[in-house]
Short mmCIF file of C-alpha atoms in Angstrom, two decimals:
data_model
loop_
_atom_site.label_atom_id
_atom_site.label_comp_id
_atom_site.label_asym_id
_atom_site.label_seq_id
_atom_site.Cartn_x
_atom_site.Cartn_y
_atom_site.Cartn_z
CA MET A 9 4.24 9.69 -11.35
CA LYS A 10 6.12 9.30 -8.24
CA PRO A 11 8.23 6.14 -6.87
CA TYR A 12 6.66 4.23 -4.04
CA GLY A 13 8.72 1.08 -3.47
CA THR A 14 11.98 -0.53 -4.59
CA GLY A 15 14.07 -3.51 -4.25
CA MET A 16 12.30 -6.41 -6.15
CA ILE A 17 13.89 -8.21 -9.20
CA TRP A 18 10.22 -8.88 -10.77
CA GLY A 19 7.17 -7.41 -9.00
CA GLU A 20 3.94 -9.20 -9.55
CA GLY A 21 0.34 -9.30 -8.27
CA PRO A 22 0.31 -5.92 -6.46
CA ARG A 23 -2.79 -5.54 -4.31
CA TRP A 24 -3.93 -2.68 -2.00
CA HIS A 25 -5.40 -3.73 1.36
CA GLN A 26 -6.37 -1.74 4.33
CA GLY A 27 -3.91 1.12 3.52
CA ALA A 28 -0.84 -0.99 2.40
CA LEU A 29 0.40 -2.36 -0.90
CA TRP A 30 1.41 -5.94 -1.11
CA LEU A 31 3.26 -7.79 -4.08
CA SER A 32 5.13 -10.82 -4.95
CA ASP A 33 8.87 -10.82 -6.11
CA THR A 34 8.66 -13.96 -8.34
CA GLN A 35 12.38 -13.98 -9.12
CA GLY A 36 13.66 -12.93 -5.73
CA SER A 37 11.32 -15.33 -3.70
CA ARG A 38 10.13 -12.35 -1.41
CA LEU A 39 6.77 -10.97 -0.27
CA TRP A 40 6.88 -7.17 -0.14
CA THR A 41 4.59 -4.67 1.74
CA ASP A 42 4.51 -1.64 3.75
CA HIS A 43 1.74 -2.92 6.06
CA GLY A 44 4.10 -2.42 8.92
CA GLY A 45 4.82 1.16 8.14
CA THR A 46 8.02 0.64 6.07
CA TRP A 47 8.51 -0.84 2.64
CA SER A 48 10.05 -4.28 3.30
CA ALA A 49 10.36 -8.11 2.34
CA THR A 50 9.94 -11.49 3.94
CA LYS A 51 12.03 -14.12 2.38
CA LEU A 52 9.90 -16.95 1.00
CA ASP A 53 11.05 -20.76 0.50
CA SER A 54 9.44 -20.92 -2.58
CA PRO A 55 8.08 -17.84 -4.79
CA ALA A 56 4.53 -16.81 -4.74
CA ASN A 57 3.08 -15.20 -7.84
CA GLY A 58 -0.48 -13.87 -7.96
CA LEU A 59 -1.98 -12.44 -4.78
CA TRP A 60 -5.56 -12.05 -3.56
CA PHE A 61 -7.30 -10.97 -0.40
CA MET A 62 -10.21 -13.27 0.60
CA PRO A 63 -13.61 -11.66 1.88
CA ASP A 64 -12.35 -12.52 5.32
CA GLY A 65 -9.29 -10.61 4.97
CA ARG A 66 -6.71 -13.57 4.60
CA LEU A 67 -4.01 -13.23 1.99
CA VAL A 68 -3.72 -16.15 -0.48
CA ALA A 69 -1.25 -16.73 -3.11
CA ALA A 70 -0.42 -18.74 -6.19
CA MET A 71 2.71 -20.70 -5.27
CA MET A 72 4.48 -20.39 -8.66
CA HIS A 73 6.22 -23.79 -8.60
CA GLU A 74 4.18 -25.86 -6.12
CA LYS A 75 0.88 -26.33 -7.69
CA ARG A 76 -0.88 -25.00 -4.73
CA ILE A 77 -2.75 -21.94 -3.14
CA GLY A 78 -1.00 -20.76 0.08
CA VAL A 79 -2.43 -18.73 2.83
CA TRP A 80 -0.55 -16.25 4.69
CA ALA A 81 -0.02 -17.10 8.38
CA ASP A 82 2.93 -16.52 10.75
CA GLY A 83 5.19 -15.42 8.14
CA GLN A 84 4.74 -18.27 5.63
CA PHE A 85 2.19 -19.47 3.06
CA THR A 86 0.72 -22.92 4.32
CA THR A 87 -1.39 -24.74 2.05
CA TYR A 88 -4.88 -23.59 1.35
CA ALA A 89 -5.78 -25.83 -1.73
CA ASP A 90 -3.75 -28.50 -3.57
CA LEU A 91 -3.92 -28.06 -7.31
CA SER A 92 -1.33 -30.80 -8.25
CA ALA A 93 -4.14 -32.93 -9.89
CA VAL A 94 -5.27 -30.00 -12.37
CA ALA A 95 -2.56 -27.37 -12.67
CA GLY A 96 1.15 -26.66 -13.67
CA PRO A 97 3.12 -23.65 -12.88
CA LEU A 98 0.79 -21.00 -11.39
CA GLY A 99 0.36 -17.29 -12.55
CA ASP A 100 -2.07 -14.56 -11.62
CA LEU A 101 -4.87 -14.98 -9.01
CA VAL A 102 -8.40 -13.39 -8.56
CA GLY A 103 -11.31 -14.15 -6.16
CA ASP A 104 -14.98 -13.36 -6.12
CA GLU A 105 -17.15 -11.89 -3.38
CA GLN A 106 -18.07 -15.40 -2.22
CA GLY A 107 -14.31 -16.49 -1.78
CA ASN A 108 -14.23 -18.67 -4.93
CA LEU A 109 -10.66 -18.36 -6.65
CA TYR A 110 -9.44 -18.36 -10.26
CA VAL A 111 -5.88 -18.96 -10.96
CA ASP A 112 -3.68 -19.25 -14.17
CA ASP A 113 -1.89 -22.44 -15.12
CA VAL A 114 0.45 -20.73 -17.40
CA GLY A 115 1.37 -23.75 -19.48
CA PHE A 116 4.94 -22.82 -19.72
CA VAL A 117 7.95 -24.46 -17.89
CA PRO A 118 11.59 -23.31 -19.06
CA GLY A 119 13.19 -26.01 -20.78
CA GLU A 120 10.09 -27.90 -21.65
CA PRO A 121 7.98 -27.73 -24.86
CA PRO A 122 5.06 -25.13 -24.36
CA ARG A 123 1.66 -26.30 -23.94
CA PRO A 124 -1.70 -24.51 -23.91
CA GLY A 125 -2.52 -22.88 -20.52
CA ARG A 126 -5.77 -23.09 -18.44
CA LEU A 127 -7.85 -21.33 -15.68
CA VAL A 128 -8.43 -23.37 -12.45
CA ARG A 129 -11.31 -22.61 -10.27
CA VAL A 130 -10.88 -23.22 -6.52
CA GLY A 131 -14.09 -23.36 -4.61
CA VAL A 132 -14.92 -22.05 -1.19
CA ASP A 133 -14.39 -25.71 0.03
CA GLY A 134 -10.81 -25.94 -1.57
CA SER A 135 -12.01 -28.07 -4.46
CA ALA A 136 -10.06 -27.39 -7.70
CA THR A 137 -11.41 -27.88 -11.21
CA VAL A 138 -10.46 -26.64 -14.81
CA ALA A 139 -12.69 -23.84 -15.72
CA ALA A 140 -11.12 -23.05 -19.15
CA GLU A 141 -8.54 -24.33 -21.42
CA ASN A 142 -6.42 -23.69 -24.51
CA LEU A 143 -5.09 -20.32 -23.33
CA ASP A 144 -2.10 -18.94 -24.91
CA PHE A 145 -0.07 -18.05 -21.71
CA PRO A 146 -2.73 -16.85 -19.24
CA ASN A 147 -1.65 -14.00 -16.99
CA GLY A 148 -3.70 -11.19 -15.49
CA LEU A 149 -7.13 -11.88 -14.25
CA ALA A 150 -10.07 -9.66 -13.39
CA PHE A 151 -13.56 -9.55 -12.75
CA ILE A 152 -16.02 -6.84 -14.33
CA ASP A 153 -19.76 -6.43 -14.53
CA GLY A 154 -20.25 -7.19 -10.98
CA GLY A 155 -18.52 -10.34 -11.15
CA ARG A 156 -20.61 -11.50 -14.23
CA THR A 157 -17.61 -11.54 -16.48
CA LEU A 158 -13.94 -12.70 -15.96
CA VAL A 159 -11.06 -11.31 -18.08
CA VAL A 160 -7.88 -13.02 -18.86
CA ALA A 161 -4.76 -11.47 -20.36
CA GLU A 162 -3.37 -13.97 -22.99
CA THR A 163 0.20 -12.66 -22.99
CA ALA A 164 1.66 -14.75 -25.91
CA ALA A 165 -1.55 -13.90 -28.03
CA GLN A 166 -1.57 -10.36 -27.18
CA ARG A 167 -5.03 -10.00 -26.22
CA LEU A 168 -7.60 -9.92 -23.41
CA THR A 169 -10.20 -12.57 -23.64
CA ALA A 170 -13.61 -12.57 -21.65
CA PHE A 171 -15.77 -15.31 -20.35
CA THR A 172 -19.18 -15.09 -18.83
CA VAL A 173 -19.20 -16.47 -15.26
CA ASP A 174 -22.17 -18.86 -14.79
CA GLN A 175 -23.88 -19.31 -11.34
CA ASP A 176 -22.04 -22.61 -10.73
CA GLY A 177 -18.78 -20.83 -11.45
CA THR A 178 -18.25 -22.31 -14.90
CA LEU A 179 -16.84 -20.19 -17.74
CA THR A 180 -18.77 -19.77 -21.05
CA ASP A 181 -19.14 -17.61 -23.82
CA ARG A 182 -15.60 -17.05 -24.59
CA ARG A 183 -14.89 -13.85 -26.49
CA LEU A 184 -12.30 -11.06 -27.46
CA TYR A 185 -12.31 -8.20 -25.05
CA ALA A 186 -9.25 -6.28 -26.41
CA ASP A 187 -6.84 -6.80 -29.22
CA VAL A 188 -3.89 -5.56 -27.31
CA ALA A 189 -1.47 -5.84 -30.39
CA ARG A 190 -3.78 -3.71 -32.59
CA LEU A 191 -4.71 -1.13 -29.95
CA VAL A 192 -1.26 -0.57 -28.49
CA GLY A 193 1.42 -1.99 -31.07
CA PRO A 194 2.90 -5.09 -32.19
CA ASP A 195 5.24 -5.36 -29.22
CA ALA A 196 2.79 -5.14 -26.66
CA ARG A 197 2.13 -8.06 -24.42
CA PRO A 198 -0.44 -7.83 -21.68
CA ASP A 199 0.52 -9.00 -18.12
CA GLY A 200 -1.18 -7.77 -15.06
CA ILE A 201 -4.53 -6.12 -15.52
CA TRP A 202 -6.88 -4.37 -13.10
CA PRO A 203 -10.44 -3.38 -13.37
CA VAL A 204 -12.12 0.12 -12.67
CA PRO A 205 -15.41 1.57 -13.62
CA ASP A 206 -14.27 2.80 -16.82
CA GLY A 207 -12.57 -0.39 -18.02
CA ILE A 208 -9.42 -2.35 -17.46
CA TRP A 209 -5.94 -1.10 -16.86
CA VAL A 210 -3.42 -3.30 -18.81
CA ALA A 211 0.30 -3.43 -18.09
CA THR A 212 1.71 -4.12 -21.50
CA THR A 213 5.47 -4.97 -20.66
CA THR A 214 7.23 -4.84 -24.01
CA GLY A 215 4.65 -2.25 -25.20
CA HIS A 216 6.17 0.21 -22.53
CA ALA A 217 2.64 1.59 -21.64
CA VAL A 218 -0.12 0.98 -19.38
CA VAL A 219 -3.40 1.52 -21.03
CA LEU A 220 -6.92 1.80 -19.90
CA VAL A 221 -9.12 -0.30 -22.32
CA ARG A 222 -12.80 -1.06 -22.71
CA ASP A 223 -14.60 -3.14 -25.39
CA ASN A 224 -11.68 -3.27 -27.65
CA THR A 225 -11.03 0.55 -27.50
CA VAL A 226 -8.19 2.60 -25.60
CA ARG A 227 -9.57 5.11 -23.13
CA GLU A 228 -6.22 6.32 -21.72
CA THR A 229 -2.57 5.61 -22.20
CA ILE A 230 0.30 6.05 -19.83
CA LYS A 231 3.85 5.84 -21.36
CA THR A 232 6.57 4.30 -19.20
CA GLY A 233 9.56 5.06 -21.36
CA ALA A 234 12.19 2.55 -21.33
CA ALA A 235 10.70 0.59 -18.17
CA PHE A 236 8.49 -2.44 -18.78
CA PRO A 237 5.20 -2.38 -16.86
CA ILE A 238 4.68 -5.71 -15.46
CA ALA A 239 1.36 -5.49 -13.30
CA CYS A 240 -0.96 -2.88 -11.65
CA CYS A 241 -3.62 -2.25 -9.17
CA THR A 242 -5.50 0.77 -7.69
CA ASP A 243 -6.14 1.58 -3.92
CA GLY A 244 -10.04 1.59 -4.93
CA GLY A 245 -9.77 5.29 -5.63
CA ASN A 246 -7.72 7.62 -7.78
CA ARG A 247 -4.14 6.01 -7.13
CA LEU A 248 -2.65 3.64 -9.68
CA PHE A 249 0.15 1.49 -8.72
CA VAL A 250 2.44 -0.05 -11.57
CA THR A 251 5.50 -2.38 -11.06
CA LEU A 252 8.16 -1.28 -13.47
CA ALA A 253 11.07 -3.36 -14.59
CA ASP A 254 14.42 -1.95 -15.47
CA THR A 255 16.82 -3.96 -17.54
CA GLY A 256 19.56 -1.41 -18.04
CA GLY A 257 19.05 -1.38 -21.67
CA ARG A 258 19.21 -5.14 -22.15
CA PRO A 259 16.64 -7.19 -24.00
CA LEU A 260 14.00 -8.14 -21.54
CA PHE A 261 14.08 -12.01 -21.76
CA GLU A 262 17.97 -11.94 -21.79
CA ALA A 263 17.95 -9.63 -18.75
CA LEU A 264 15.37 -11.86 -17.03
CA ALA A 265 17.39 -15.11 -17.67
CA ALA A 266 20.42 -13.49 -15.97
CA LYS A 267 18.14 -11.95 -13.33
CA ASP A 268 19.73 -8.70 -14.16
CA VAL A 269 16.36 -6.78 -13.60
CA ARG A 270 15.33 -4.14 -11.06
CA THR A 271 11.72 -3.57 -10.39
CA THR A 272 10.28 -0.35 -8.76
CA VAL A 273 6.58 0.47 -7.80
CA ALA A 274 5.54 3.70 -9.40
CA GLU A 275 2.20 5.58 -8.41
CA TRP A 276 0.09 7.73 -10.52
CA LYS A 277 -2.81 9.95 -9.47
CA LEU A 278 -5.64 9.24 -11.85
CA GLU A 279 -8.42 11.98 -12.83
#
């Protein structure tokens, strides 16, 4: 393991694109990247959460509090799709080869009673429809099986759930993909996930590990010590990037409430 980047409070949605890493700092309202050659941040008026690169290379983001998908242009996220009719606070984001997007409505607003989360599909024409409901804090998203299956991390339920993606983009045949609490431990709560040919890498936050799972089995485990692994991605090859939160020994949610968290990006070489 070696350090890759520092400076974030809470690093989400890492994505590798054309030789550079991009990620959101949801607590610091910044977009970080080394696209320009050095690791640096752009301040945002409102925080982005999940990131994705469209087939044409444009960067889009789930605007965390604004119920919209933004597209990066001239140093800001302008509106790509308005989700106010179907979504609440937004989480992770993933897209298919045609340019359709899926995004979490996490169902949680601080200070309000929690409600079930949902997945929202944004078509290539910008239309937004509810694709799945009754999810327990949906978080990381990943396509597997050549795009035929969409997997979502249900953080509060401590599991990965799979859906079959029908030709019209609807999600059916809901089923368990991985029982993270049983596989990793009772404290493991999946956040960001990333697909690879051998399975799905899962950042387990309070489980203090990044694990490779497939069909409800663990294929590989990377322990992160006292650090809390938030999200992960690869470069499409043998490099795994993980955002790691350091709370200085404080309980995670206490430190988050005080914004007393520091995130770094670490890089592992996979065999």
